[in-house]
Coordinates of C-alpha atoms in Angstrom, one line a residue:
M1 CA 19.4 -36.7 -1.6
V2 CA 20.9 -33.1 -1.8
T3 CA 21.2 -31.8 2.0
S4 CA 21.7 -28.5 3.5
R5 CA 25.4 -30.0 3.9
D6 CA 26.2 -29.9 0.0
V7 CA 24.6 -26.7 0.0
A8 CA 27.2 -25.3 2.5
Q9 CA 30.1 -26.8 1.1
L10 CA 29.3 -25.6 -2.1
A11 CA 28.5 -21.8 -1.1
G12 CA 31.8 -22.0 1.1
V13 CA 29.7 -21.3 4.4
S14 CA 28.4 -23.1 7.6
Q15 CA 25.2 -25.1 7.7
M16 CA 24.2 -22.6 10.6
T17 CA 24.3 -19.9 7.3
V18 CA 22.4 -21.9 5.3
S19 CA 19.9 -22.1 8.0
R20 CA 19.6 -18.2 8.5
V21 CA 19.2 -17.6 5.1
L22 CA 16.4 -20.4 4.9
Q23 CA 14.7 -18.6 8.1
G24 CA 15.0 -14.9 6.4
S25 CA 17.3 -13.7 9.3
D26 CA 18.7 -10.2 8.7
K27 CA 22.0 -11.5 10.3
V28 CA 23.4 -12.8 7.0
A29 CA 25.2 -10.3 4.3
A30 CA 23.2 -9.8 1.1
A31 CA 26.4 -11.2 -1.0
T32 CA 26.4 -14.4 1.5
R33 CA 22.8 -15.0 1.0
Q34 CA 22.9 -14.6 -3.1
R35 CA 25.7 -17.2 -2.9
V36 CA 23.6 -19.3 -1.0
L37 CA 20.6 -19.3 -2.9
A38 CA 22.9 -19.7 -6.0
A39 CA 24.1 -22.8 -4.6
M40 CA 20.6 -24.4 -3.6
E41 CA 19.7 -23.5 -7.0
Q42 CA 23.0 -25.3 -8.7
V43 CA 22.3 -28.5 -6.4
G44 CA 18.5 -28.5 -6.8
Y45 CA 18.3 -28.4 -3.1
R46 CA 14.6 -27.8 -1.6
P47 CA 14.3 -27.7 2.1
H48 CA 11.7 -30.3 3.9
A49 CA 8.8 -28.1 5.1
A50 CA 7.4 -30.3 7.7
A51 CA 11.1 -31.2 9.5
R52 CA 11.6 -27.5 9.4
T53 CA 8.7 -26.4 11.3
M54 CA 8.8 -29.3 13.7
R55 CA 12.1 -28.3 14.7
T56 CA 11.3 -24.3 14.6
R57 CA 7.9 -24.3 15.2
R58 CA 7.5 -21.9 12.5
T59 CA 5.9 -22.5 8.9
S60 CA 8.1 -19.6 6.8
T61 CA 4.8 -18.7 5.7
V62 CA 3.1 -15.2 5.8
G63 CA -0.5 -14.2 5.3
V64 CA -1.5 -11.0 3.6
V65 CA -4.9 -9.3 3.6
V66 CA -6.4 -7.5 1.1
A67 CA -10.3 -5.9 1.3
D68 CA -10.4 -5.6 -2.5
I69 CA -8.5 -7.4 -5.1
T70 CA -10.1 -5.7 -8.2
N71 CA -8.9 -2.3 -7.0
P72 CA -5.9 -2.3 -9.4
F73 CA -3.8 -0.9 -6.4
Y74 CA -3.9 -4.3 -4.5
P75 CA -2.2 -6.6 -7.1
Q76 CA 0.6 -4.1 -7.8
L77 CA 1.0 -3.8 -4.1
L78 CA 0.4 -8.0 -3.5
E79 CA 3.1 -8.1 -6.4
A80 CA 5.8 -6.3 -4.1
V81 CA 5.0 -7.8 -1.0
G82 CA 5.3 -11.3 -2.6
R83 CA 8.7 -10.2 -3.8
A84 CA 10.1 -9.0 -1.0
L85 CA 8.9 -12.1 1.1
D86 CA 10.4 -14.3 -1.5
E87 CA 13.6 -12.9 -1.0
A88 CA 13.2 -13.5 2.6
G89 CA 12.7 -17.2 2.2
Q90 CA 9.0 -16.5 2.8
R91 CA 6.1 -18.1 0.9
M92 CA 2.9 -16.0 1.0
V93 CA -1.1 -16.9 1.2
L94 CA -3.7 -14.5 0.5
W95 CA -6.8 -13.4 2.3
N96 CA -9.1 -11.6 0.1
A97 CA -11.6 -10.2 2.5
P98 CA -14.6 -8.0 2.4
D99 CA -13.8 -7.4 6.3
P100 CA -10.5 -5.2 6.5
G101 CA -10.1 -6.8 10.0
D102 CA -10.4 -10.4 8.6
T103 CA -11.4 -13.2 11.6
S104 CA -10.1 -16.0 9.4
A105 CA -6.8 -14.8 9.1
L106 CA -6.4 -14.2 12.7
R107 CA -7.4 -17.4 13.6
A108 CA -4.7 -18.9 11.2
L109 CA -2.2 -16.6 12.9
D110 CA -3.2 -18.1 16.6
E111 CA -3.4 -21.6 15.3
G112 CA 0.0 -21.6 13.8
T113 CA -0.7 -22.1 10.1
V114 CA 1.1 -18.8 9.5
D115 CA 4.1 -16.7 11.3
G116 CA 2.8 -13.2 10.8
L117 CA 0.2 -11.5 8.9
I118 CA 0.5 -8.3 6.7
F119 CA -2.6 -6.3 6.5
T120 CA -3.0 -4.0 3.5
T121 CA -6.4 -2.4 4.4
V122 CA -7.9 -1.5 8.0
T123 CA -10.4 0.6 9.7
E124 CA -10.6 2.1 13.0
A125 CA -13.8 -0.3 13.4
S126 CA -11.6 -3.7 13.2
E127 CA -11.5 -4.4 17.1
Q128 CA -10.6 -8.4 16.8
L129 CA -7.5 -6.9 14.7
A130 CA -6.8 -4.3 17.3
D131 CA -7.0 -6.6 20.2
S132 CA -4.1 -9.0 18.4
L133 CA -2.1 -5.8 17.9
R134 CA -2.2 -4.8 21.5
R135 CA -0.7 -8.5 22.7
G136 CA 2.0 -7.7 20.1
D137 CA 1.0 -10.4 17.8
P138 CA 3.1 -10.7 14.8
I139 CA 1.1 -8.2 12.6
V140 CA 2.3 -5.5 10.6
L141 CA -0.2 -2.6 8.9
L142 CA 0.9 -2.1 5.3
H143 CA -0.3 1.3 3.3
R144 CA -3.5 1.7 5.7
G145 CA -2.7 2.5 9.2
L146 CA -4.7 3.0 12.8
D147 CA -4.4 6.3 14.3
S148 CA -5.5 5.2 17.4
L149 CA -3.1 2.6 18.2
E150 CA 0.5 1.8 18.5
C151 CA 1.5 -0.9 16.4
D152 CA 4.0 -2.0 13.8
Q153 CA 2.7 0.1 10.5
V154 CA 4.1 1.1 7.3
T155 CA 2.3 4.0 5.2
T156 CA 3.3 7.0 3.3
D157 CA 2.8 10.5 4.2
N158 CA -0.9 10.8 3.2
L159 CA -1.1 14.2 4.6
A160 CA 2.1 15.9 2.4
G161 CA 0.6 14.2 -0.6
G162 CA -2.6 16.0 -0.1
R163 CA -0.7 19.1 0.3
A164 CA 1.6 18.8 -2.5
V165 CA -1.7 18.3 -4.7
A166 CA -3.3 21.6 -3.0
D167 CA -0.1 23.7 -3.9
Y168 CA 0.0 22.2 -7.4
L169 CA -3.2 23.4 -8.5
V170 CA -3.2 26.8 -6.6
A171 CA 0.3 27.6 -8.3
T172 CA -1.2 26.6 -11.8
G173 CA -4.0 29.0 -11.7
H174 CA -6.8 27.1 -10.8
T175 CA -9.6 28.9 -8.2
R176 CA -12.6 26.4 -8.8
I177 CA -10.9 23.2 -7.2
G178 CA -13.0 20.3 -6.8
F179 CA -12.4 16.8 -4.3
L180 CA -13.7 13.4 -5.0
R181 CA -13.7 12.1 -1.2
G182 CA -12.4 8.4 -0.4
P183 CA -14.3 6.1 2.8
E184 CA -13.9 8.4 5.6
L185 CA -13.3 5.0 7.7
T186 CA -10.0 4.6 6.1
S187 CA -6.5 6.4 7.1
T188 CA -5.5 7.2 3.5
A189 CA -9.0 8.8 2.7
R190 CA -9.0 10.9 6.0
H191 CA -5.3 12.3 5.8
R192 CA -5.2 12.9 1.9
E193 CA -8.3 15.2 2.5
R194 CA -7.0 16.9 5.7
G195 CA -3.5 17.7 3.9
F196 CA -5.7 18.9 0.8
R197 CA -8.5 20.9 2.6
E198 CA -5.8 22.5 5.2
R199 CA -3.5 23.5 2.4
L200 CA -6.0 24.9 0.5
A201 CA -7.2 27.1 3.3
E202 CA -3.6 28.2 3.7
L203 CA -3.5 29.4 0.4
G204 CA -6.7 31.4 0.9
R205 CA -8.6 29.0 -1.7
P206 CA -10.8 27.0 1.0
L207 CA -12.3 23.8 -0.7
A208 CA -16.1 24.8 -1.5
A209 CA -18.7 22.1 -0.2
E210 CA -20.4 22.3 -3.6
L211 CA -17.4 21.1 -5.0
T212 CA -17.1 17.9 -3.2
A213 CA -18.2 14.8 -3.6
Q214 CA -18.2 11.0 -2.7
G215 CA -16.0 8.9 -5.0
G216 CA -15.9 6.1 -2.4
F217 CA -12.7 4.4 -4.1
A218 CA -14.6 3.0 -7.0
H219 CA -14.5 3.5 -10.4
D220 CA -18.6 3.7 -10.6
L221 CA -19.4 6.3 -8.5
A222 CA -16.4 8.3 -9.1
R223 CA -17.8 8.4 -12.7
A224 CA -21.3 9.5 -11.7
A225 CA -19.6 12.2 -9.2
M226 CA -17.5 13.8 -11.5
R227 CA -20.4 14.0 -14.0
E228 CA -22.6 15.5 -11.4
L229 CA -20.1 18.2 -10.2
L230 CA -19.5 19.0 -13.9
T231 CA -23.3 19.8 -14.6
R232 CA -23.2 22.5 -11.6
D233 CA -23.7 26.4 -12.6
D234 CA -19.9 27.0 -11.8
P235 CA -18.1 23.5 -12.1
P236 CA -14.5 22.7 -11.1
T237 CA -11.6 23.3 -13.4
A238 CA -9.6 20.8 -11.7
V239 CA -10.6 17.8 -9.3
F240 CA -8.4 15.9 -7.1
C241 CA -9.3 12.3 -6.5
A242 CA -8.6 10.5 -3.4
N243 CA -6.9 7.7 -5.1
D244 CA -6.6 6.4 -8.7
L245 CA -9.5 4.3 -9.3
T246 CA -11.5 7.6 -8.4
A247 CA -9.2 9.2 -10.5
L248 CA -10.1 6.8 -13.4
G249 CA -13.7 6.9 -13.0
A250 CA -13.9 10.8 -13.1
V251 CA -11.9 11.1 -16.3
D252 CA -14.6 8.5 -18.0
G253 CA -17.4 10.8 -16.3
A254 CA -15.6 13.9 -17.7
V255 CA -15.6 12.4 -21.1
S256 CA -19.1 10.8 -21.0
A257 CA -20.4 14.1 -20.1
G258 CA -18.8 15.3 -23.2
R259 CA -15.9 17.4 -21.4
R260 CA -12.1 17.2 -22.1
V261 CA -9.3 16.2 -20.0
P262 CA -7.2 18.5 -19.7
E263 CA -9.0 21.3 -21.7
D264 CA -12.0 21.6 -19.9
V265 CA -11.3 20.1 -16.5
W266 CA -8.0 18.8 -14.5
V267 CA -8.0 15.5 -12.9
V268 CA -5.2 14.5 -10.3
G269 CA -5.3 10.5 -8.5
Y270 CA -3.2 9.1 -5.6
D271 CA -1.0 5.9 -5.7
D272 CA 0.4 6.1 -9.3
I273 CA -0.8 2.7 -10.3
A274 CA 0.1 1.3 -13.9
M275 CA -3.1 2.2 -15.4
T276 CA -2.5 6.0 -14.9
A277 CA 0.3 5.9 -17.2
W278 CA -1.6 4.2 -20.1
D279 CA -2.0 6.6 -23.0
S280 CA -5.6 6.9 -22.7
Y281 CA -5.8 8.2 -19.5
D282 CA -2.1 10.0 -18.5
I283 CA -3.1 10.7 -15.1
T284 CA -1.1 13.1 -12.8
T285 CA -0.9 11.0 -9.7
V286 CA 1.1 11.3 -6.3
R287 CA 3.0 8.1 -6.1
Q288 CA 3.8 5.9 -3.2
P289 CA 7.1 4.0 -3.0
I290 CA 5.3 0.7 -3.5
A291 CA 8.5 -1.7 -3.6
E292 CA 10.3 0.2 -0.6
M293 CA 7.0 -0.4 1.8
A294 CA 6.6 -3.8 0.7
R295 CA 10.6 -4.8 1.8
A296 CA 10.2 -2.8 5.1
A297 CA 6.8 -4.0 5.6
A298 CA 8.4 -7.8 5.4
H299 CA 11.4 -6.8 7.3
L300 CA 9.2 -5.5 10.5
L301 CA 7.1 -8.5 10.1
L302 CA 9.9 -11.2 10.4
E303 CA 11.7 -9.2 13.1
R304 CA 8.3 -9.1 15.0
V305 CA 8.1 -12.9 14.5
A306 CA 11.4 -13.2 16.2
D307 CA 10.9 -11.2 19.1
R308 CA 7.3 -10.4 20.4
S309 CA 8.5 -8.1 22.8
L310 CA 9.6 -5.2 20.7
P311 CA 8.1 -2.1 20.8
P312 CA 5.6 -0.9 18.2
R313 CA 7.7 0.5 15.0
K314 CA 6.0 3.1 12.4
Q315 CA 8.1 4.0 9.1
Q316 CA 6.5 6.6 6.9
F317 CA 7.7 7.3 3.3
P318 CA 7.7 10.2 1.2
S319 CA 5.1 10.7 -1.4
E320 CA 6.1 12.1 -5.0
L321 CA 3.7 14.4 -7.3
V322 CA 4.0 12.9 -10.8
I323 CA 2.9 15.3 -13.4
R324 CA 0.9 13.7 -16.8
G325 CA -1.3 14.8 -19.4
S326 CA -4.3 15.1 -17.4
T327 CA -2.9 18.4 -15.7
A328 CA -1.9 19.0 -19.4
H329 CA 1.8 18.7 -18.4
T330 CA 2.0 22.1 -16.5
A331 CA 4.4 22.6 -13.9
P332 CA 3.6 25.2 -11.3
S333 CA 5.1 28.5 -12.5

């Protein structure tokens, strides 16, 4: 039977170093970690999970909670999270939960089935989750956060993203600017809308109530809302959508209403999911650095697992406006 001693000898390190690699410790240099992992692969070493759990009282398993796996953004995010956890020697268990504060995942944490949880979608109504966060349980919020609570969170600057879209549309000459909102309970929707509204007002182009509608982070709802906006007497010439799934629906709604994108109306999304770059959509959007966010969330969580007394940490990443064909590839003058 191959043991960790064999791995240590082949890699030229101590058994303690091998153990630290298996635990995902950040005290191991990247080059050393890769040498140990290569040695494990070469000798076919597979750690005995049950024995390690009994010894360390940890499962090396992290739960990841999403609320809508059908939204193309989440598989993209989950792939990045899974890769980051795998690099840290952790396994990922997925909860696809209609309730953003999923109680079954929290029970699994209490029972020791998982060492920690990453929640990719939360709302201010998630009371049981908020209680766990206040206790300092090993939980990290990724993508969406809670404004009312100090806890470990990894997000992008959604306010700045919304402002960047306003700057772009005004700079390219639009005066009839529309907006398809997201669910108000989510921090991403609130912050993107707030940044967009505030910047339009500062630029002397306040968002008109008759040019806004609920997109709901849903393709069908956004498609219907876009059709309705375009039937008005003085329709928008550009529409900002609170996420990319909404933007996909908006493009389809415009086409079904007999309008051309971008000749008749511009469409801008948010997230930069893979589908926005497809030739048939080619949507201008705001990009989130998903891979970097996933690595940061995994790192914060493993630190919290090791030490629950750490103070709450927040990491906010910058976003980037990506200009594509849905706005005619037009850069601001």
